[in-house]
PDB file of C-alpha atoms in Angstrom:
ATOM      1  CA  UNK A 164      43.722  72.136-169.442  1.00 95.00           C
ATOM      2  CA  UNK A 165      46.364  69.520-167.975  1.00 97.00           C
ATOM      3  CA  UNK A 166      46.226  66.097-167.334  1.00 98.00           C
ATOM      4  CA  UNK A 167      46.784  64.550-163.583  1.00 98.00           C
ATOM      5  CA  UNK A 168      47.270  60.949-163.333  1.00 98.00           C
ATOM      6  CA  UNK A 169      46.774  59.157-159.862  1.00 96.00           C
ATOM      7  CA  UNK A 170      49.493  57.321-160.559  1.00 96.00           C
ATOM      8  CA  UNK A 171      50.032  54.816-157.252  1.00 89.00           C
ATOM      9  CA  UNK A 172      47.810  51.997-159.579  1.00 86.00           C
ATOM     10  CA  UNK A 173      47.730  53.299-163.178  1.00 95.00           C
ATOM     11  CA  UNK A 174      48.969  50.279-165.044  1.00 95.00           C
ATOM     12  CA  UNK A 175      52.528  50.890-166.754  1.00 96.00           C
ATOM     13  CA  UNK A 176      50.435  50.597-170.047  1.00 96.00           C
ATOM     14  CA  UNK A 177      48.455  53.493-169.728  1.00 98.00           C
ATOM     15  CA  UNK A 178      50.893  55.379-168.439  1.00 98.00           C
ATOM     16  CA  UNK A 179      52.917  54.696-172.007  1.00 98.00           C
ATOM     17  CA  UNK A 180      49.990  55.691-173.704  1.00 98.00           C
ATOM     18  CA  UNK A 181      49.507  58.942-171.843  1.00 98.00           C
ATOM     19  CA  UNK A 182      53.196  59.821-172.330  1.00 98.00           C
ATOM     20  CA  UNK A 183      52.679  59.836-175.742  1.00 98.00           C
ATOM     21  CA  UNK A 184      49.788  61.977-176.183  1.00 98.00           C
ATOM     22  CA  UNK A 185      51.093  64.672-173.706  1.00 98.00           C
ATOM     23  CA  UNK A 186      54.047  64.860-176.353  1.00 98.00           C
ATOM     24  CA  UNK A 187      51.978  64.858-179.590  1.00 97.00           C
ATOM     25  CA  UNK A 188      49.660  67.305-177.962  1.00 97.00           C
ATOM     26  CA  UNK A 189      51.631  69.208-176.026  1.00 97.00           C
ATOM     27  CA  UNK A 190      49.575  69.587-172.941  1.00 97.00           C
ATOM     28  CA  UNK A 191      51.116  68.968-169.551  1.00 98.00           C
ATOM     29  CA  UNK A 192      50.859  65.554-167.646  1.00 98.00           C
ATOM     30  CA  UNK A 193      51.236  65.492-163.749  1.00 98.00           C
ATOM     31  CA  UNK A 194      51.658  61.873-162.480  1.00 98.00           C
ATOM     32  CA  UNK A 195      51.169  61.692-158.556  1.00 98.00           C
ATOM     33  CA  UNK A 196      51.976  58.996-156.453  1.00 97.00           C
ATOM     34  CA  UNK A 197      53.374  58.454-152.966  1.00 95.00           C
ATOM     35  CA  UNK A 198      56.429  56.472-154.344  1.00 94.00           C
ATOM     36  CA  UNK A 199      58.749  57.557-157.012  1.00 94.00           C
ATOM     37  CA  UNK A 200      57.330  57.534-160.823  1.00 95.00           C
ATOM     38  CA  UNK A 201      59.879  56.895-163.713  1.00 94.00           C
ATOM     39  CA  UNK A 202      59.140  59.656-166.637  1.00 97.00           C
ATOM     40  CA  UNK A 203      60.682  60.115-169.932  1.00 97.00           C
ATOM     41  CA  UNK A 204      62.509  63.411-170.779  1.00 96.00           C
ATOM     42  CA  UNK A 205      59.174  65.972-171.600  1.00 97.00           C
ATOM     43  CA  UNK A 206      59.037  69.419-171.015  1.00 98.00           C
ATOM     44  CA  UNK A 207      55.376  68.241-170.767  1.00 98.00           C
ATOM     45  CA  UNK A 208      55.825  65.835-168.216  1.00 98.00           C
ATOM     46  CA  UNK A 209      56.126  65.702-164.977  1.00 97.00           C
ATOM     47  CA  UNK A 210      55.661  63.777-161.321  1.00 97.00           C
ATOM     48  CA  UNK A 211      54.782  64.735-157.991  1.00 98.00           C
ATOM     49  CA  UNK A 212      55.529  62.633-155.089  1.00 97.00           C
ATOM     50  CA  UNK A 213      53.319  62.944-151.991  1.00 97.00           C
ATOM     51  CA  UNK A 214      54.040  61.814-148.532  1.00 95.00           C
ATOM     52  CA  UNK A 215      52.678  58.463-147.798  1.00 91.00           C
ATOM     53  CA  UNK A 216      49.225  57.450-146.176  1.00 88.00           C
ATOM     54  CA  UNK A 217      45.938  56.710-147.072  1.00 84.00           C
ATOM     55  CA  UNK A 218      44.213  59.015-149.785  1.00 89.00           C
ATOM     56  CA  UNK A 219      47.130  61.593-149.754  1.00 95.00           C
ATOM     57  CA  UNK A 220      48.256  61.643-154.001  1.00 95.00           C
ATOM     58  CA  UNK A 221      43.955  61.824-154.151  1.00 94.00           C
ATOM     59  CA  UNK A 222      44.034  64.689-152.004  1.00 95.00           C
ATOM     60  CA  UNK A 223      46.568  66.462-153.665  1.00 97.00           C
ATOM     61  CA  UNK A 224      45.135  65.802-157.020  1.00 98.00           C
ATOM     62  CA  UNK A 225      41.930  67.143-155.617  1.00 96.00           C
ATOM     63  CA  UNK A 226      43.681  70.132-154.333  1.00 97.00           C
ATOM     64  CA  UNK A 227      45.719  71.037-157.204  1.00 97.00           C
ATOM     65  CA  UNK A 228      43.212  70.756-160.396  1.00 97.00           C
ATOM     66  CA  UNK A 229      41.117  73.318-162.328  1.00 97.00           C
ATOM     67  CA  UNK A 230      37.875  72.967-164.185  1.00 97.00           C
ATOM     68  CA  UNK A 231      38.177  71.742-167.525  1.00 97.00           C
ATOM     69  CA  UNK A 232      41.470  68.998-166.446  1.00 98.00           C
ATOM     70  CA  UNK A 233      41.300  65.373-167.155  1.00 98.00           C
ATOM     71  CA  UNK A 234      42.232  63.141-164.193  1.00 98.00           C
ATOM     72  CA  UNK A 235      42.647  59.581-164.870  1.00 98.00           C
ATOM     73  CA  UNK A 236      42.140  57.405-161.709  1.00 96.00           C
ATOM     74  CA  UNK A 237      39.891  54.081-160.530  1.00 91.00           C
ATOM     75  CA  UNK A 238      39.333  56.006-157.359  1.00 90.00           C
ATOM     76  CA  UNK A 239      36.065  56.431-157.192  1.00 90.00           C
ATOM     77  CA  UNK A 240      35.377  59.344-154.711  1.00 91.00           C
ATOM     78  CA  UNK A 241      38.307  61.173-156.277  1.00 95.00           C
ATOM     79  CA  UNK A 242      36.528  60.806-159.443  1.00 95.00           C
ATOM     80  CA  UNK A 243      33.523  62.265-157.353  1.00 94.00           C
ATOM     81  CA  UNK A 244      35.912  65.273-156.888  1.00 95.00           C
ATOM     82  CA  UNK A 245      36.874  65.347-159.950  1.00 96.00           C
ATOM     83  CA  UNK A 246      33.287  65.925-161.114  1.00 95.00           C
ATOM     84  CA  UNK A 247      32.081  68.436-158.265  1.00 95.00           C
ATOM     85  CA  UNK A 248      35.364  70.586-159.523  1.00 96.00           C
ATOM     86  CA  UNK A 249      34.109  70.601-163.283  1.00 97.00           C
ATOM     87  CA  UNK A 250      36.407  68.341-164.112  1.00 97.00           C
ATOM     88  CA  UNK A 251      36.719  65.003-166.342  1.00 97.00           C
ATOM     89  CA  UNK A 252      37.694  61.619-164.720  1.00 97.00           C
ATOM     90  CA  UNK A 253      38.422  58.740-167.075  1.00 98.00           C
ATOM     91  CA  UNK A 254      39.287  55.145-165.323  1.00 95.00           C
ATOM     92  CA  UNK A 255      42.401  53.250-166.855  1.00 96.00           C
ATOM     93  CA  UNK A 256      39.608  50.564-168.496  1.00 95.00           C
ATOM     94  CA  UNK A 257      38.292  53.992-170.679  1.00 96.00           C
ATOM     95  CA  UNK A 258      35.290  54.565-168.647  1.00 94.00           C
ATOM     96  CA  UNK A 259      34.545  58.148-168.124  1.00 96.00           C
ATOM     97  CA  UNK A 260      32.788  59.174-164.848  1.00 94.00           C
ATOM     98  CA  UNK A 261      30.413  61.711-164.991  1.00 92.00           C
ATOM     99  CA  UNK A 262      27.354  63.224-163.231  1.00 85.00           C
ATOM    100  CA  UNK A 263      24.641  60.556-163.805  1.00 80.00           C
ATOM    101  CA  UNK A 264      26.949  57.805-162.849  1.00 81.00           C
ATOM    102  CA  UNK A 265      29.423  58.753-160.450  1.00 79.00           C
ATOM    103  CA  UNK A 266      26.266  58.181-157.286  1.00 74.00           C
ATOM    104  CA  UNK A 267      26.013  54.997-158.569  1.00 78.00           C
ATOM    105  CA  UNK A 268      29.344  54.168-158.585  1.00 76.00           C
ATOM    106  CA  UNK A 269      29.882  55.820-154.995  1.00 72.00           C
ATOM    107  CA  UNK A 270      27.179  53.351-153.962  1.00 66.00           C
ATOM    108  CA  UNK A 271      28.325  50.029-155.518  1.00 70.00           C
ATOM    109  CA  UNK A 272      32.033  50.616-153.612  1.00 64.00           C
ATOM    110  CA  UNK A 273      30.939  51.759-149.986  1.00 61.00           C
ATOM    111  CA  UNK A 274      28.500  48.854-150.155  1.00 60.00           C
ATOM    112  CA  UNK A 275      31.454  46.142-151.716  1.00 66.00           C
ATOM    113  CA  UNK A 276      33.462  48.015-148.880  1.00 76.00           C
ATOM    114  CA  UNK A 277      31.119  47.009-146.677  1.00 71.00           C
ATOM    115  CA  UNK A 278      30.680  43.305-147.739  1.00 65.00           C
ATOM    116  CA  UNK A 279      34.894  42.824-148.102  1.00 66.00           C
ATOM    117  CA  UNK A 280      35.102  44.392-143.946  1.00 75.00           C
ATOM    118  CA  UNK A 281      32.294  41.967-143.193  1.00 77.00           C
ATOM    119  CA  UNK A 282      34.701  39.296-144.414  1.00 78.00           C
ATOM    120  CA  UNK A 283      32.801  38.457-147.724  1.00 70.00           C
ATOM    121  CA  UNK A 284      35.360  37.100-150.389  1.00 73.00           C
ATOM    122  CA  UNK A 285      34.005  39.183-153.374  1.00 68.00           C
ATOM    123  CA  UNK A 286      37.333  38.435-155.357  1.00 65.00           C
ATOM    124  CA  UNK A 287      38.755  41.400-157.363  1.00 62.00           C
ATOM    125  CA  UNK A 288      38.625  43.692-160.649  1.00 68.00           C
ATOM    126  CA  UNK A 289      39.137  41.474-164.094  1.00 73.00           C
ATOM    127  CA  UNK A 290      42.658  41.318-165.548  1.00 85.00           C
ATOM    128  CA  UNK A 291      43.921  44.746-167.389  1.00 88.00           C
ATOM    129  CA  UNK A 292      43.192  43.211-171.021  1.00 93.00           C
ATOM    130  CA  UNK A 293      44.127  44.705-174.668  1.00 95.00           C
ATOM    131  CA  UNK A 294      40.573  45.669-174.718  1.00 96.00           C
ATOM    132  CA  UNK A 295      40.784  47.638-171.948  1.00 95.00           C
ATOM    133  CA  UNK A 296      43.883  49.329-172.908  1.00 96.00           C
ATOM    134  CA  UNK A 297      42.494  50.021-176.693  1.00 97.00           C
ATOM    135  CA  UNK A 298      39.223  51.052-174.655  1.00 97.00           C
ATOM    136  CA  UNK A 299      41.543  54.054-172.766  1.00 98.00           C
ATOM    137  CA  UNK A 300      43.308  55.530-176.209  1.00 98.00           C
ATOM    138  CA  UNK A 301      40.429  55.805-177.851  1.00 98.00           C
ATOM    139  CA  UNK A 302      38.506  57.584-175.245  1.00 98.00           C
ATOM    140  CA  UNK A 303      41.771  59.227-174.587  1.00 98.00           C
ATOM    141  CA  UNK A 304      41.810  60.526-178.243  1.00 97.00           C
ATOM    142  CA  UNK A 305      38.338  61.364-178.335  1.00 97.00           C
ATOM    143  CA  UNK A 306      38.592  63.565-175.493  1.00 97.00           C
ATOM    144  CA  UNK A 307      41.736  65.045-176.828  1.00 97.00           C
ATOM    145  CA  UNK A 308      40.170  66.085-180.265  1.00 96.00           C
ATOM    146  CA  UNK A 309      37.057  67.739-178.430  1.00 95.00           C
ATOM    147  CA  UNK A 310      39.151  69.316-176.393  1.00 92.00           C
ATOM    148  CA  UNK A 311      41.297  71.295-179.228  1.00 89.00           C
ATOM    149  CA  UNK A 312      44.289  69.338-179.171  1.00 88.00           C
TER     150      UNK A 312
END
């Protein structure tokens, strides 16, 4: 098991906290992003830049992951890949996608998609918080533990 990161919009905090755990586990962390990522010195740790354009670091991700990794992205349909690959998407806010929600969630953004083209101001996601960012480790760790690490 590894852990990809979709790492164009992971907030700097989660990334910090998903250093750490890579090193205290050992298990390897793959950061992708169409724009250099700055890393600390891991054997565990890694980045991949991707060319630039439109869903190109999702695709790769996509591409590149086995069943059983953890992928940790607010894209929604990669988290739909994610899933249909047997693998486990977690949002930066510590919301796991999964099966039963993931059609729901598909729905809710083609159809805010739809409203934002249409010219709709439907404003944006809340503030990253400490909440959210206590909400992530935990879920991280949780996952983690099940997981044998």
């Amino acid at each position: 098991m590894q852990i990809w990161v979709d790492a164009d919009a992971c907030p700097n905090p989660i990334k910090e906290i998903l250093f750490r755990a890579a090193i205290r586990v050992k298990v390897t962390l793959t950061l992708v992003a169409n724009q250099p990522v700055r890393i600390p010195p891991s054997p565990y740790i890694k980045s991949v830049k991707v060319g630039s354009g439109f869903d190109v670091a999702d695709n790769w991700i996509a591409q590149h992951l086995s069943s059983g990794d953890l992928v940790v992205t607010a894209d929604i349909p990669l988290a739909a890949d994610v899933i249909e690959k047997k693998g486990f998407a977690l949002n930066p806010r510590g919301e796991f996608y999964d099966k039963e929600n993931i059609s729901e969630r598909l729905t809710m953004r083609n159809f805010m998609e739809e409203l934002r083209s249409s010219g709709v101001d439907i404003g944006g996601p809340s503030a990253f918080s400490q909440a959210d960012r206590q909400a992530f480790a935990n879920q991280l760790d949780r996952f983690l533990s099940s997981n044998g690490f």
